[in-house]
Coordinates of C-alpha atoms and ligand atoms in Angstrom, one line a residue:
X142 CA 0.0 0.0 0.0
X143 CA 1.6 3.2 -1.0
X144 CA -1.3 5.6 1.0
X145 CA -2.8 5.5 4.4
X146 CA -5.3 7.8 6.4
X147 CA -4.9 7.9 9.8
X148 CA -6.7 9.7 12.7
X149 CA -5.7 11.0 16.0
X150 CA -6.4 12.4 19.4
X151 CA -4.4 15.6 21.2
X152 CA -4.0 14.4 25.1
X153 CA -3.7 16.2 27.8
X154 CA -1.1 15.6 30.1
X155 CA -1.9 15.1 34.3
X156 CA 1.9 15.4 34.8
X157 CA 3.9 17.2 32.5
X158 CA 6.7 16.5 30.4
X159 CA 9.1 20.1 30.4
X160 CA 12.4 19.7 29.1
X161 CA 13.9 17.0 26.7
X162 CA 17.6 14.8 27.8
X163 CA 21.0 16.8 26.9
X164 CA 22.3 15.2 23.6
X165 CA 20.5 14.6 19.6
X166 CA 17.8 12.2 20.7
X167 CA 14.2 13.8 21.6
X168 CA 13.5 12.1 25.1
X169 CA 12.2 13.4 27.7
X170 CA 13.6 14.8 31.4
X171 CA 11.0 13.9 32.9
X172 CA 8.1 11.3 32.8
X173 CA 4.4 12.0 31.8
X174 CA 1.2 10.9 32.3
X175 CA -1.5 11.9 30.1
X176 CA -5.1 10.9 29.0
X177 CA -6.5 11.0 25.1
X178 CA -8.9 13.4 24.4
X179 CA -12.1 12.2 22.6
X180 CA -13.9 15.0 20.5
X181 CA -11.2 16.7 18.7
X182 CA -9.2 15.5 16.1
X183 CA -6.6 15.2 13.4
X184 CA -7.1 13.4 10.0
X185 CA -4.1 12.6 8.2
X186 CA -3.5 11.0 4.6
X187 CA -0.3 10.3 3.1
X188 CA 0.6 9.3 -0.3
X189 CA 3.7 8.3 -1.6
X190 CA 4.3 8.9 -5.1
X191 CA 7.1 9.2 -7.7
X192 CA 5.6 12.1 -9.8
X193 CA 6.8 13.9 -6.5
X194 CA 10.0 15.4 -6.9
X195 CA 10.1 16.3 -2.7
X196 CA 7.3 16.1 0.0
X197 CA 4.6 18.1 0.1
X198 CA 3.2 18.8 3.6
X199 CA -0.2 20.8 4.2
X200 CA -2.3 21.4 7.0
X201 CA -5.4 22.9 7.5
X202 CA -5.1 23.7 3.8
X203 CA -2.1 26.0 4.2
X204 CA 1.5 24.7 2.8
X205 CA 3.6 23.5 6.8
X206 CA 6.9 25.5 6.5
X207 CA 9.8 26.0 8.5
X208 CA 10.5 23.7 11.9
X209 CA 7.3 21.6 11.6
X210 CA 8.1 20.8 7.9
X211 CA 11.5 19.7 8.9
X212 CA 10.3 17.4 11.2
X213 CA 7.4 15.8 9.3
X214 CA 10.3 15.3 6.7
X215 CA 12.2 13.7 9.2
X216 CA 9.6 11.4 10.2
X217 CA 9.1 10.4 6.3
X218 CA 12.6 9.7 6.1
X219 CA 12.7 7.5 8.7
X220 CA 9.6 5.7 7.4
X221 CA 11.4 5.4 4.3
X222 CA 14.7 4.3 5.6
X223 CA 13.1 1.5 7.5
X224 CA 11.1 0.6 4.6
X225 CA 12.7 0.8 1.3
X226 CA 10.2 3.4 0.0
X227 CA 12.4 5.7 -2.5
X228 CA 9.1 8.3 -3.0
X229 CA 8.6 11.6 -2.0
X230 CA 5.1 11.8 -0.2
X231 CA 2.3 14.3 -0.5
X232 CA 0.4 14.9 3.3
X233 CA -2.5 16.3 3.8
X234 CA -3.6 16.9 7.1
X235 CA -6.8 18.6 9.1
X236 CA -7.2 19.4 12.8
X237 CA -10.9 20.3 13.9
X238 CA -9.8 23.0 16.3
X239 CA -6.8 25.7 16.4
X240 CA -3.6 24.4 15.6
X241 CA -0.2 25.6 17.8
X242 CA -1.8 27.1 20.5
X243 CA -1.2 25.2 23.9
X244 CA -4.6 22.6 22.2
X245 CA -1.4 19.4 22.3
X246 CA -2.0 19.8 17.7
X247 CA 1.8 18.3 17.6
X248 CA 0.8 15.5 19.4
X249 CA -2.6 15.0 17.3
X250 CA -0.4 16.1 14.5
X251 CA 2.7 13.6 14.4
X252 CA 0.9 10.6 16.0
X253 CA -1.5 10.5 13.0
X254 CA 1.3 11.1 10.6
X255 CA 3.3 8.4 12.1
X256 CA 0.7 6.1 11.6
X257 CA -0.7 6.6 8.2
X258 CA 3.4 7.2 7.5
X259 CA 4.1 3.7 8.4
X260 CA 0.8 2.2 7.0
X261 CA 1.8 4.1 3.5
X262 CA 5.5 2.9 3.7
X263 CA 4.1 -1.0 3.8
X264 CA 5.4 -1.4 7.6
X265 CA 3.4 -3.0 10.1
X266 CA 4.6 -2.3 12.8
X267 CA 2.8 -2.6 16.8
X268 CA 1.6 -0.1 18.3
X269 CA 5.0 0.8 20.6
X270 CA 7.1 0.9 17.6
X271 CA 4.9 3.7 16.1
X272 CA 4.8 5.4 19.2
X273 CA 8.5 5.5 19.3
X274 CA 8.7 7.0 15.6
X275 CA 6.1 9.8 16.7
X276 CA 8.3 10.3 19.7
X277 CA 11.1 11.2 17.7
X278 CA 9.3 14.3 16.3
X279 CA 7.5 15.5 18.7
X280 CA 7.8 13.8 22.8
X281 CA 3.5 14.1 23.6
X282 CA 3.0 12.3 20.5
X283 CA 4.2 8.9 21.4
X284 CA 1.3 9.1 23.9
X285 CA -1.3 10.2 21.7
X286 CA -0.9 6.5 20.0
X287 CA -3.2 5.1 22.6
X288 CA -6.0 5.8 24.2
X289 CA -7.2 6.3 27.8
X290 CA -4.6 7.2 30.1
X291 CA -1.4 6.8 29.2
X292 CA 2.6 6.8 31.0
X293 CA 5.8 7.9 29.1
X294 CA 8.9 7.5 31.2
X295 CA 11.9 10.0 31.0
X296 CA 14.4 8.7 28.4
X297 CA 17.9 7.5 30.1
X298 CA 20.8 10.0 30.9
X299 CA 23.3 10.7 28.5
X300 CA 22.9 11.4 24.4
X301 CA 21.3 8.1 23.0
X302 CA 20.2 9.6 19.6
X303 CA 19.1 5.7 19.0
X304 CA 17.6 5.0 21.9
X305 CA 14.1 3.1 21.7
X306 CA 11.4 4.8 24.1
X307 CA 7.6 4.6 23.7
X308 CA 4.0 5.2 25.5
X309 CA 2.1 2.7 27.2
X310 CA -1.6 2.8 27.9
X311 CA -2.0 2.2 31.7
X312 CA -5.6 2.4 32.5
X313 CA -8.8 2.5 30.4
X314 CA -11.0 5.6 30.3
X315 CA -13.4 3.4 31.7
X316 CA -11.1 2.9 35.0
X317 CA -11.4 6.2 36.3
X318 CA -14.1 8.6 34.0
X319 CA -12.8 12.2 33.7
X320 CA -14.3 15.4 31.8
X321 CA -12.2 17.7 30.5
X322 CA -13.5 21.3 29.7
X323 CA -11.1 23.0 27.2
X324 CA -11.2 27.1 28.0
X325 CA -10.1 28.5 24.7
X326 CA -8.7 32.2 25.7
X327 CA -7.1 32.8 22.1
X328 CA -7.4 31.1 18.7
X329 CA -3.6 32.3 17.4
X330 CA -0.5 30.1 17.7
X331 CA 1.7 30.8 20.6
X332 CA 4.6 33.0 20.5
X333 CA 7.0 30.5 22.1
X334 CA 7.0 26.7 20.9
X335 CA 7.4 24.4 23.7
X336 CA 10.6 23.0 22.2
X337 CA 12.2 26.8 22.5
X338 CA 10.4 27.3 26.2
X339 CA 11.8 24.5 27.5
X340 CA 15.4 24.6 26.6
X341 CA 15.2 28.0 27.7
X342 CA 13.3 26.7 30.7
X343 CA 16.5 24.0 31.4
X344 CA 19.3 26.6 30.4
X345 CA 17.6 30.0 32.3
X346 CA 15.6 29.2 35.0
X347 CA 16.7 29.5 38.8
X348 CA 14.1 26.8 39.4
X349 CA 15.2 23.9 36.5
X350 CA 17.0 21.6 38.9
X351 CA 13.9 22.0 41.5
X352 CA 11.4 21.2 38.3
X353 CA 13.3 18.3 36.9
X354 CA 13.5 16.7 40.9
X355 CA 10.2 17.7 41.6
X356 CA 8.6 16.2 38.4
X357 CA 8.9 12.4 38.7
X358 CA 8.1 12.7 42.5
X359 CA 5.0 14.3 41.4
X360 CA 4.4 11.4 38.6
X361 CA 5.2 8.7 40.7
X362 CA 1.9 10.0 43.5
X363 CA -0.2 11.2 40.6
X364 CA -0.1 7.4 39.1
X365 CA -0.7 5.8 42.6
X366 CA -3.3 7.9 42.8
X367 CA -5.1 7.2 39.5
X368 CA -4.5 3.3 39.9
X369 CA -6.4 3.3 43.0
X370 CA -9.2 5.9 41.5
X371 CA -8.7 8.5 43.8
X372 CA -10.4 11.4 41.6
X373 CA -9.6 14.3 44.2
X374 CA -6.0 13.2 44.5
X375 CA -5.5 13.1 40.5
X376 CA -6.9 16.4 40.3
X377 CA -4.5 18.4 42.7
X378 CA -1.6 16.6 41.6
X379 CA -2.6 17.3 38.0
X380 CA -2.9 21.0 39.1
X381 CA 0.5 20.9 41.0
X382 CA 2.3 19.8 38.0
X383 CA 1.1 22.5 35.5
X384 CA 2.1 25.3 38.5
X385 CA 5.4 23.7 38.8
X386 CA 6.2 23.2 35.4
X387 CA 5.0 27.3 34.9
X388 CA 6.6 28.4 37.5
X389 CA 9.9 27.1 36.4
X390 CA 9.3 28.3 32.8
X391 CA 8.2 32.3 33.9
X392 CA 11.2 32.1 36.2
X393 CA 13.0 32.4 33.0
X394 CA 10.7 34.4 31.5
X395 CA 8.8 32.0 29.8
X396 CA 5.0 33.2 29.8
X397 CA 2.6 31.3 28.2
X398 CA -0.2 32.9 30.5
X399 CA -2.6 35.7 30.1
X400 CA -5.1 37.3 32.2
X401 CA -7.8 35.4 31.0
X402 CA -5.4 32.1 32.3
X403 CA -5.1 33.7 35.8
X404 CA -9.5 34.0 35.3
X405 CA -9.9 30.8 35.0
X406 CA -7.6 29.2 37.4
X407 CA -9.5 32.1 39.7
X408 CA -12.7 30.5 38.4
X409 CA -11.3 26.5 39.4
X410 CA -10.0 27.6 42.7
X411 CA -13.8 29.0 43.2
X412 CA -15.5 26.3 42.4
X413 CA -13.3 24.1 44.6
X414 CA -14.6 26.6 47.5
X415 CA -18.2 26.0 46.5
X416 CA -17.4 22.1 47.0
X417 CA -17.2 20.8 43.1
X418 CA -14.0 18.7 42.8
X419 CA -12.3 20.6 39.7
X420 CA -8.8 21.2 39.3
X421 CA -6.9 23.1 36.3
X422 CA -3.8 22.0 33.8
X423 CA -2.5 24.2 31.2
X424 CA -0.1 23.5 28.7
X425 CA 2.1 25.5 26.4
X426 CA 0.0 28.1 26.1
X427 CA -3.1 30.7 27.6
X428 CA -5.3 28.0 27.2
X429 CA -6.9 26.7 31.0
X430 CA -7.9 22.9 30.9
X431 CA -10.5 22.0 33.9
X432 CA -10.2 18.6 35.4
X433 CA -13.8 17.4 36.8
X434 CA -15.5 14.0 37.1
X435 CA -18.7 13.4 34.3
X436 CA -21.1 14.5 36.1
X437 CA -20.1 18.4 37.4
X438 CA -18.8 19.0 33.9
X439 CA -22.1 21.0 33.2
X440 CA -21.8 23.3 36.2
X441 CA -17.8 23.9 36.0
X442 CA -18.8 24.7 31.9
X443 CA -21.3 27.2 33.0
X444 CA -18.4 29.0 35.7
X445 CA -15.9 29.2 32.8
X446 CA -18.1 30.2 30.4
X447 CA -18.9 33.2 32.5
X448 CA -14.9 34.4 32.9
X449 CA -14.9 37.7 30.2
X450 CA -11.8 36.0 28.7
X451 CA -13.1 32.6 27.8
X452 CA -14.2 32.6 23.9
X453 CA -15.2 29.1 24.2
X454 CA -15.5 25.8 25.9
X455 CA -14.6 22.6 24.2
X456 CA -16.3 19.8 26.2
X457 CA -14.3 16.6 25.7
X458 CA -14.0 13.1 26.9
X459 CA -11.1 10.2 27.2
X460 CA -10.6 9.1 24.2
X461 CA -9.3 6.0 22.1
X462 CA -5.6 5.6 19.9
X463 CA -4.7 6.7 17.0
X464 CA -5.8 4.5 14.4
X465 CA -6.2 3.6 10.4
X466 CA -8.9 4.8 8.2
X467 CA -9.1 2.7 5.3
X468 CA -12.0 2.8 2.8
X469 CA -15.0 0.8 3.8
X470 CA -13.5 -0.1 7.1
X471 CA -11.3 1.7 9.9
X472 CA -9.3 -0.1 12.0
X473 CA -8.5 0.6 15.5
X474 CA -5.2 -0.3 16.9
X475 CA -4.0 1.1 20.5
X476 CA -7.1 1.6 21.9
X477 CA -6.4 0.4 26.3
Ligands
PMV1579 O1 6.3 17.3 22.8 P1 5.8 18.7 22.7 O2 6.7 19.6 22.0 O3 4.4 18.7 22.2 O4 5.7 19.3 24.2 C1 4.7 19.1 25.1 C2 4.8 19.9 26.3 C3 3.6 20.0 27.2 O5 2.4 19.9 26.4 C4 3.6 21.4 27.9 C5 3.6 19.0 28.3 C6 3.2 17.6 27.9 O6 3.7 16.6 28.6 O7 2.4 17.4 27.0

Protein backbone atom coordinates (compact mmCIF):
# COMPACT_ATOMS: atom_id res chain seq x y z
CA UNK A 1 0.00 0.00 0.00
CA UNK A 2 1.62 3.16 -1.00
CA UNK A 3 -1.30 5.59 0.96
CA UNK A 4 -2.84 5.51 4.40
CA UNK A 5 -5.27 7.82 6.40
CA UNK A 6 -4.89 7.94 9.79
CA UNK A 7 -6.73 9.70 12.65
CA UNK A 8 -5.70 11.04 15.99
CA UNK A 9 -6.38 12.45 19.41
CA UNK A 10 -4.45 15.56 21.24
CA UNK A 11 -4.05 14.45 25.11
CA UNK A 12 -3.71 16.16 27.77
CA UNK A 13 -1.05 15.58 30.12
CA UNK A 14 -1.89 15.06 34.28
CA UNK A 15 1.86 15.41 34.84
CA UNK A 16 3.95 17.16 32.46
CA UNK A 17 6.73 16.48 30.38
CA UNK A 18 9.11 20.08 30.37
CA UNK A 19 12.42 19.71 29.07
CA UNK A 20 13.94 16.99 26.70
CA UNK A 21 17.61 14.78 27.81
CA UNK A 22 20.99 16.76 26.95
CA UNK A 23 22.35 15.20 23.56
CA UNK A 24 20.55 14.65 19.58
CA UNK A 25 17.82 12.22 20.71
CA UNK A 26 14.22 13.84 21.58
CA UNK A 27 13.54 12.08 25.06
CA UNK A 28 12.16 13.37 27.67
CA UNK A 29 13.63 14.79 31.42
CA UNK A 30 11.02 13.87 32.91
CA UNK A 31 8.12 11.34 32.85
CA UNK A 32 4.41 12.01 31.76
CA UNK A 33 1.22 10.86 32.26
CA UNK A 34 -1.54 11.85 30.06
CA UNK A 35 -5.05 10.90 29.01
CA UNK A 36 -6.53 10.95 25.07
CA UNK A 37 -8.94 13.42 24.42
CA UNK A 38 -12.10 12.19 22.56
CA UNK A 39 -13.95 15.00 20.45
CA UNK A 40 -11.24 16.72 18.70
CA UNK A 41 -9.24 15.53 16.06
CA UNK A 42 -6.63 15.21 13.42
CA UNK A 43 -7.11 13.43 10.04
CA UNK A 44 -4.07 12.64 8.23
CA UNK A 45 -3.54 10.96 4.59
CA UNK A 46 -0.28 10.33 3.13
CA UNK A 47 0.64 9.29 -0.25
CA UNK A 48 3.74 8.35 -1.57
CA UNK A 49 4.28 8.92 -5.11
CA UNK A 50 7.15 9.18 -7.71
CA UNK A 51 5.62 12.15 -9.76
CA UNK A 52 6.77 13.95 -6.50
CA UNK A 53 10.04 15.43 -6.87
CA UNK A 54 10.06 16.26 -2.72
CA UNK A 55 7.32 16.09 -0.03
CA UNK A 56 4.58 18.12 0.09
CA UNK A 57 3.15 18.76 3.56
CA UNK A 58 -0.22 20.84 4.24
CA UNK A 59 -2.30 21.40 7.03
CA UNK A 60 -5.41 22.90 7.51
CA UNK A 61 -5.12 23.66 3.75
CA UNK A 62 -2.09 26.05 4.22
CA UNK A 63 1.54 24.66 2.81
CA UNK A 64 3.63 23.52 6.76
CA UNK A 65 6.93 25.49 6.45
CA UNK A 66 9.77 26.00 8.55
CA UNK A 67 10.47 23.68 11.86
CA UNK A 68 7.33 21.64 11.58
CA UNK A 69 8.13 20.80 7.91
CA UNK A 70 11.53 19.73 8.85
CA UNK A 71 10.32 17.42 11.25
CA UNK A 72 7.42 15.77 9.33
CA UNK A 73 10.31 15.28 6.73
CA UNK A 74 12.16 13.71 9.21
CA UNK A 75 9.63 11.44 10.21
CA UNK A 76 9.13 10.37 6.35
CA UNK A 77 12.63 9.74 6.13
CA UNK A 78 12.72 7.47 8.69
CA UNK A 79 9.62 5.65 7.44
CA UNK A 80 11.45 5.40 4.25
CA UNK A 81 14.68 4.32 5.64
CA UNK A 82 13.14 1.51 7.50
CA UNK A 83 11.09 0.60 4.59
CA UNK A 84 12.68 0.78 1.31
CA UNK A 85 10.16 3.42 0.00
CA UNK A 86 12.41 5.65 -2.45
CA UNK A 87 9.13 8.26 -3.05
CA UNK A 88 8.58 11.56 -2.02
CA UNK A 89 5.08 11.83 -0.19
CA UNK A 90 2.32 14.35 -0.46
CA UNK A 91 0.40 14.90 3.34
CA UNK A 92 -2.52 16.29 3.85
CA UNK A 93 -3.63 16.90 7.13
CA UNK A 94 -6.75 18.58 9.08
CA UNK A 95 -7.18 19.38 12.85
CA UNK A 96 -10.94 20.25 13.91
CA UNK A 97 -9.77 22.97 16.25
CA UNK A 98 -6.84 25.75 16.44
CA UNK A 99 -3.57 24.43 15.58
CA UNK A 100 -0.22 25.55 17.77
CA UNK A 101 -1.75 27.05 20.54
CA UNK A 102 -1.24 25.18 23.90
CA UNK A 103 -4.63 22.55 22.20
CA UNK A 104 -1.38 19.38 22.33
CA UNK A 105 -2.00 19.76 17.73
CA UNK A 106 1.84 18.25 17.61
CA UNK A 107 0.80 15.51 19.37
CA UNK A 108 -2.59 14.97 17.26
CA UNK A 109 -0.45 16.07 14.51
CA UNK A 110 2.67 13.65 14.35
CA UNK A 111 0.95 10.62 16.03
CA UNK A 112 -1.48 10.47 12.98
CA UNK A 113 1.33 11.12 10.64
CA UNK A 114 3.35 8.36 12.10
CA UNK A 115 0.72 6.11 11.62
CA UNK A 116 -0.65 6.63 8.18
CA UNK A 117 3.41 7.24 7.46
CA UNK A 118 4.05 3.66 8.40
CA UNK A 119 0.75 2.24 7.00
CA UNK A 120 1.82 4.10 3.48
CA UNK A 121 5.49 2.93 3.70
CA UNK A 122 4.07 -0.99 3.76
CA UNK A 123 5.38 -1.42 7.56
CA UNK A 124 3.38 -3.04 10.06
CA UNK A 125 4.57 -2.31 12.79
CA UNK A 126 2.80 -2.60 16.77
CA UNK A 127 1.60 -0.05 18.26
CA UNK A 128 4.99 0.81 20.58
CA UNK A 129 7.07 0.92 17.55
CA UNK A 130 4.88 3.65 16.14
CA UNK A 131 4.85 5.42 19.17
CA UNK A 132 8.51 5.52 19.32
CA UNK A 133 8.74 7.01 15.60
CA UNK A 134 6.09 9.78 16.68
CA UNK A 135 8.27 10.33 19.67
CA UNK A 136 11.09 11.21 17.75
CA UNK A 137 9.34 14.28 16.34
CA UNK A 138 7.47 15.51 18.73
CA UNK A 139 7.75 13.78 22.83
CA UNK A 140 3.50 14.13 23.58
CA UNK A 141 3.02 12.28 20.54
CA UNK A 142 4.20 8.92 21.43
CA UNK A 143 1.32 9.06 23.93
CA UNK A 144 -1.33 10.17 21.68
CA UNK A 145 -0.94 6.49 19.97
CA UNK A 146 -3.16 5.08 22.56
CA UNK A 147 -5.95 5.83 24.17
CA UNK A 148 -7.19 6.29 27.79
CA UNK A 149 -4.59 7.20 30.15
CA UNK A 150 -1.41 6.83 29.16
CA UNK A 151 2.63 6.83 31.03
CA UNK A 152 5.81 7.93 29.12
CA UNK A 153 8.87 7.50 31.18
CA UNK A 154 11.86 10.01 30.96
CA UNK A 155 14.38 8.74 28.43
CA UNK A 156 17.94 7.52 30.09
CA UNK A 157 20.76 9.96 30.91
CA UNK A 158 23.27 10.72 28.53
CA UNK A 159 22.92 11.36 24.44
CA UNK A 160 21.26 8.06 22.99
CA UNK A 161 20.22 9.61 19.62
CA UNK A 162 19.11 5.74 19.00
CA UNK A 163 17.61 4.99 21.94
CA UNK A 164 14.10 3.13 21.72
CA UNK A 165 11.44 4.83 24.07
CA UNK A 166 7.58 4.59 23.66
CA UNK A 167 3.97 5.20 25.49
CA UNK A 168 2.08 2.74 27.23
CA UNK A 169 -1.58 2.83 27.94
CA UNK A 170 -2.04 2.22 31.73
CA UNK A 171 -5.61 2.41 32.54
CA UNK A 172 -8.83 2.51 30.42
CA UNK A 173 -11.00 5.58 30.33
CA UNK A 174 -13.41 3.35 31.72
CA UNK A 175 -11.08 2.87 35.01
CA UNK A 176 -11.43 6.20 36.29
CA UNK A 177 -14.15 8.56 34.04
CA UNK A 178 -12.82 12.22 33.72
CA UNK A 179 -14.33 15.38 31.78
CA UNK A 180 -12.19 17.72 30.53
CA UNK A 181 -13.52 21.32 29.70
CA UNK A 182 -11.12 23.05 27.20
CA UNK A 183 -11.24 27.07 27.99
CA UNK A 184 -10.07 28.47 24.67
CA UNK A 185 -8.66 32.20 25.66
CA UNK A 186 -7.08 32.84 22.15
CA UNK A 187 -7.37 31.13 18.69
CA UNK A 188 -3.59 32.27 17.44
CA UNK A 189 -0.52 30.12 17.71
CA UNK A 190 1.67 30.75 20.61
CA UNK A 191 4.64 33.00 20.54
CA UNK A 192 7.00 30.53 22.05
CA UNK A 193 6.97 26.67 20.92
CA UNK A 194 7.40 24.42 23.73
CA UNK A 195 10.58 22.95 22.19
CA UNK A 196 12.18 26.76 22.49
CA UNK A 197 10.41 27.35 26.19
CA UNK A 198 11.76 24.50 27.51
CA UNK A 199 15.38 24.64 26.57
CA UNK A 200 15.24 28.04 27.68
CA UNK A 201 13.30 26.71 30.70
CA UNK A 202 16.48 24.02 31.44
CA UNK A 203 19.27 26.62 30.44
CA UNK A 204 17.62 29.96 32.30
CA UNK A 205 15.56 29.19 35.02
CA UNK A 206 16.72 29.52 38.79
CA UNK A 207 14.06 26.84 39.35
CA UNK A 208 15.19 23.89 36.52
CA UNK A 209 16.96 21.60 38.88
CA UNK A 210 13.89 21.98 41.51
CA UNK A 211 11.38 21.22 38.33
CA UNK A 212 13.31 18.31 36.92
CA UNK A 213 13.48 16.72 40.85
CA UNK A 214 10.25 17.67 41.64
CA UNK A 215 8.59 16.16 38.42
CA UNK A 216 8.93 12.36 38.70
CA UNK A 217 8.10 12.67 42.53
CA UNK A 218 5.00 14.27 41.37
CA UNK A 219 4.42 11.40 38.55
CA UNK A 220 5.18 8.70 40.69
CA UNK A 221 1.94 9.99 43.48
CA UNK A 222 -0.21 11.19 40.61
CA UNK A 223 -0.09 7.44 39.10
CA UNK A 224 -0.70 5.75 42.58
CA UNK A 225 -3.34 7.87 42.76
CA UNK A 226 -5.06 7.24 39.47
CA UNK A 227 -4.53 3.32 39.87
CA UNK A 228 -6.42 3.32 43.02
CA UNK A 229 -9.17 5.88 41.52
CA UNK A 230 -8.68 8.52 43.78
CA UNK A 231 -10.40 11.42 41.62
CA UNK A 232 -9.60 14.30 44.20
CA UNK A 233 -6.05 13.20 44.50
CA UNK A 234 -5.48 13.11 40.52
CA UNK A 235 -6.94 16.40 40.28
CA UNK A 236 -4.47 18.45 42.68
CA UNK A 237 -1.62 16.64 41.61
CA UNK A 238 -2.62 17.26 38.03
CA UNK A 239 -2.94 20.98 39.08
CA UNK A 240 0.50 20.92 40.95
CA UNK A 241 2.30 19.78 38.02
CA UNK A 242 1.11 22.45 35.48
CA UNK A 243 2.14 25.28 38.46
CA UNK A 244 5.43 23.72 38.78
CA UNK A 245 6.20 23.23 35.37
CA UNK A 246 4.97 27.29 34.94
CA UNK A 247 6.57 28.44 37.54
CA UNK A 248 9.92 27.05 36.44
CA UNK A 249 9.31 28.32 32.79
CA UNK A 250 8.17 32.28 33.91
CA UNK A 251 11.25 32.06 36.19
CA UNK A 252 12.97 32.39 32.99
CA UNK A 253 10.69 34.40 31.50
CA UNK A 254 8.80 32.03 29.82
CA UNK A 255 5.05 33.24 29.84
CA UNK A 256 2.57 31.30 28.15
CA UNK A 257 -0.21 32.89 30.54
CA UNK A 258 -2.61 35.66 30.07
CA UNK A 259 -5.05 37.32 32.21
CA UNK A 260 -7.79 35.36 30.97
CA UNK A 261 -5.36 32.10 32.30
CA UNK A 262 -5.15 33.73 35.85
CA UNK A 263 -9.51 34.03 35.31
CA UNK A 264 -9.87 30.83 35.04
CA UNK A 265 -7.64 29.16 37.41
CA UNK A 266 -9.51 32.10 39.73
CA UNK A 267 -12.70 30.51 38.39
CA UNK A 268 -11.34 26.47 39.39
CA UNK A 269 -10.03 27.58 42.69
CA UNK A 270 -13.80 29.04 43.20
CA UNK A 271 -15.50 26.32 42.38
CA UNK A 272 -13.29 24.13 44.63
CA UNK A 273 -14.58 26.55 47.47
CA UNK A 274 -18.20 26.00 46.50
CA UNK A 275 -17.37 22.13 46.96
CA UNK A 276 -17.18 20.81 43.15
CA UNK A 277 -14.04 18.73 42.80
CA UNK A 278 -12.26 20.62 39.69
CA UNK A 279 -8.80 21.23 39.32
CA UNK A 280 -6.90 23.06 36.28
CA UNK A 281 -3.78 21.98 33.80
CA UNK A 282 -2.46 24.19 31.23
CA UNK A 283 -0.09 23.54 28.74
CA UNK A 284 2.06 25.55 26.39
CA UNK A 285 -0.04 28.11 26.07
CA UNK A 286 -3.11 30.67 27.64
CA UNK A 287 -5.33 28.02 27.20
CA UNK A 288 -6.90 26.67 30.99
CA UNK A 289 -7.94 22.92 30.91
CA UNK A 290 -10.52 22.04 33.89
CA UNK A 291 -10.21 18.61 35.43
CA UNK A 292 -13.80 17.41 36.77
CA UNK A 293 -15.52 13.98 37.09
CA UNK A 294 -18.68 13.41 34.28
CA UNK A 295 -21.14 14.48 36.15
CA UNK A 296 -20.07 18.40 37.38
CA UNK A 297 -18.79 18.98 33.89
CA UNK A 298 -22.08 20.97 33.22
CA UNK A 299 -21.82 23.28 36.23
CA UNK A 300 -17.79 23.86 36.03
CA UNK A 301 -18.82 24.70 31.91
CA UNK A 302 -21.29 27.24 32.97
CA UNK A 303 -18.36 29.04 35.65
CA UNK A 304 -15.86 29.18 32.83
CA UNK A 305 -18.06 30.21 30.45
CA UNK A 306 -18.93 33.21 32.53
CA UNK A 307 -14.89 34.40 32.89
CA UNK A 308 -14.95 37.66 30.24
CA UNK A 309 -11.80 36.04 28.75
CA UNK A 310 -13.13 32.57 27.83
CA UNK A 311 -14.23 32.61 23.93
CA UNK A 312 -15.22 29.15 24.15
CA UNK A 313 -15.53 25.83 25.95
CA UNK A 314 -14.56 22.57 24.22
CA UNK A 315 -16.33 19.81 26.15
CA UNK A 316 -14.26 16.63 25.73
CA UNK A 317 -14.02 13.07 26.93
CA UNK A 318 -11.12 10.17 27.17
CA UNK A 319 -10.64 9.13 24.15
CA UNK A 320 -9.25 6.00 22.13
CA UNK A 321 -5.63 5.61 19.94
CA UNK A 322 -4.68 6.74 17.01
CA UNK A 323 -5.82 4.54 14.43
CA UNK A 324 -6.20 3.64 10.41
CA UNK A 325 -8.90 4.77 8.22
CA UNK A 326 -9.08 2.72 5.34
CA UNK A 327 -11.97 2.75 2.76
CA UNK A 328 -15.02 0.82 3.78
CA UNK A 329 -13.50 -0.07 7.13
CA UNK A 330 -11.31 1.67 9.92
CA UNK A 331 -9.30 -0.14 12.04
CA UNK A 332 -8.45 0.56 15.48
CA UNK A 333 -5.16 -0.28 16.87
CA UNK A 334 -4.01 1.12 20.55
CA UNK A 335 -7.12 1.64 21.93
CA UNK A 336 -6.43 0.43 26.26
O1 LIG B 1 6.30 17.32 22.81
P1 LIG B 1 5.79 18.71 22.71
O2 LIG B 1 6.68 19.61 21.99
O3 LIG B 1 4.38 18.74 22.19
O4 LIG B 1 5.74 19.33 24.22
C1 LIG B 1 4.68 19.13 25.11
C2 LIG B 1 4.83 19.91 26.35
C3 LIG B 1 3.59 20.01 27.21
O5 LIG B 1 2.42 19.93 26.42
C4 LIG B 1 3.59 21.38 27.89
C5 LIG B 1 3.56 18.96 28.32
C6 LIG B 1 3.19 17.57 27.90
O6 LIG B 1 3.67 16.64 28.57
O7 LIG B 1 2.39 17.38 26.96
Amino acid sequence: MSEAVAIAHPNIALTKYWGKRAGAGRLPAVPSLSVTLAGLATRTRVRFDHALARDRLVLNGSPVEGEAEARAVDLLDRVRAASGEVRFAEVESRNDFPTASGLASSASGFAALALAAARAGGLSWETRRVSDLARRSSVSAARSLFGGYVELDAGPPGDLATDFLAARPIASASHMPLAVLVCVTSEGPKAVGSTAGMQTTLRESPYAEAWLSHAPRLHARLREALLSRDFAAVGALAESSALAMHASAIAAGVVYWTGATLDVLAAVRGLRSAGVLAFATIDAGPHVKILVRPQDAAHAKAAAVAVPGVKRVIEASIGEGARLETPGMSEGTGTS
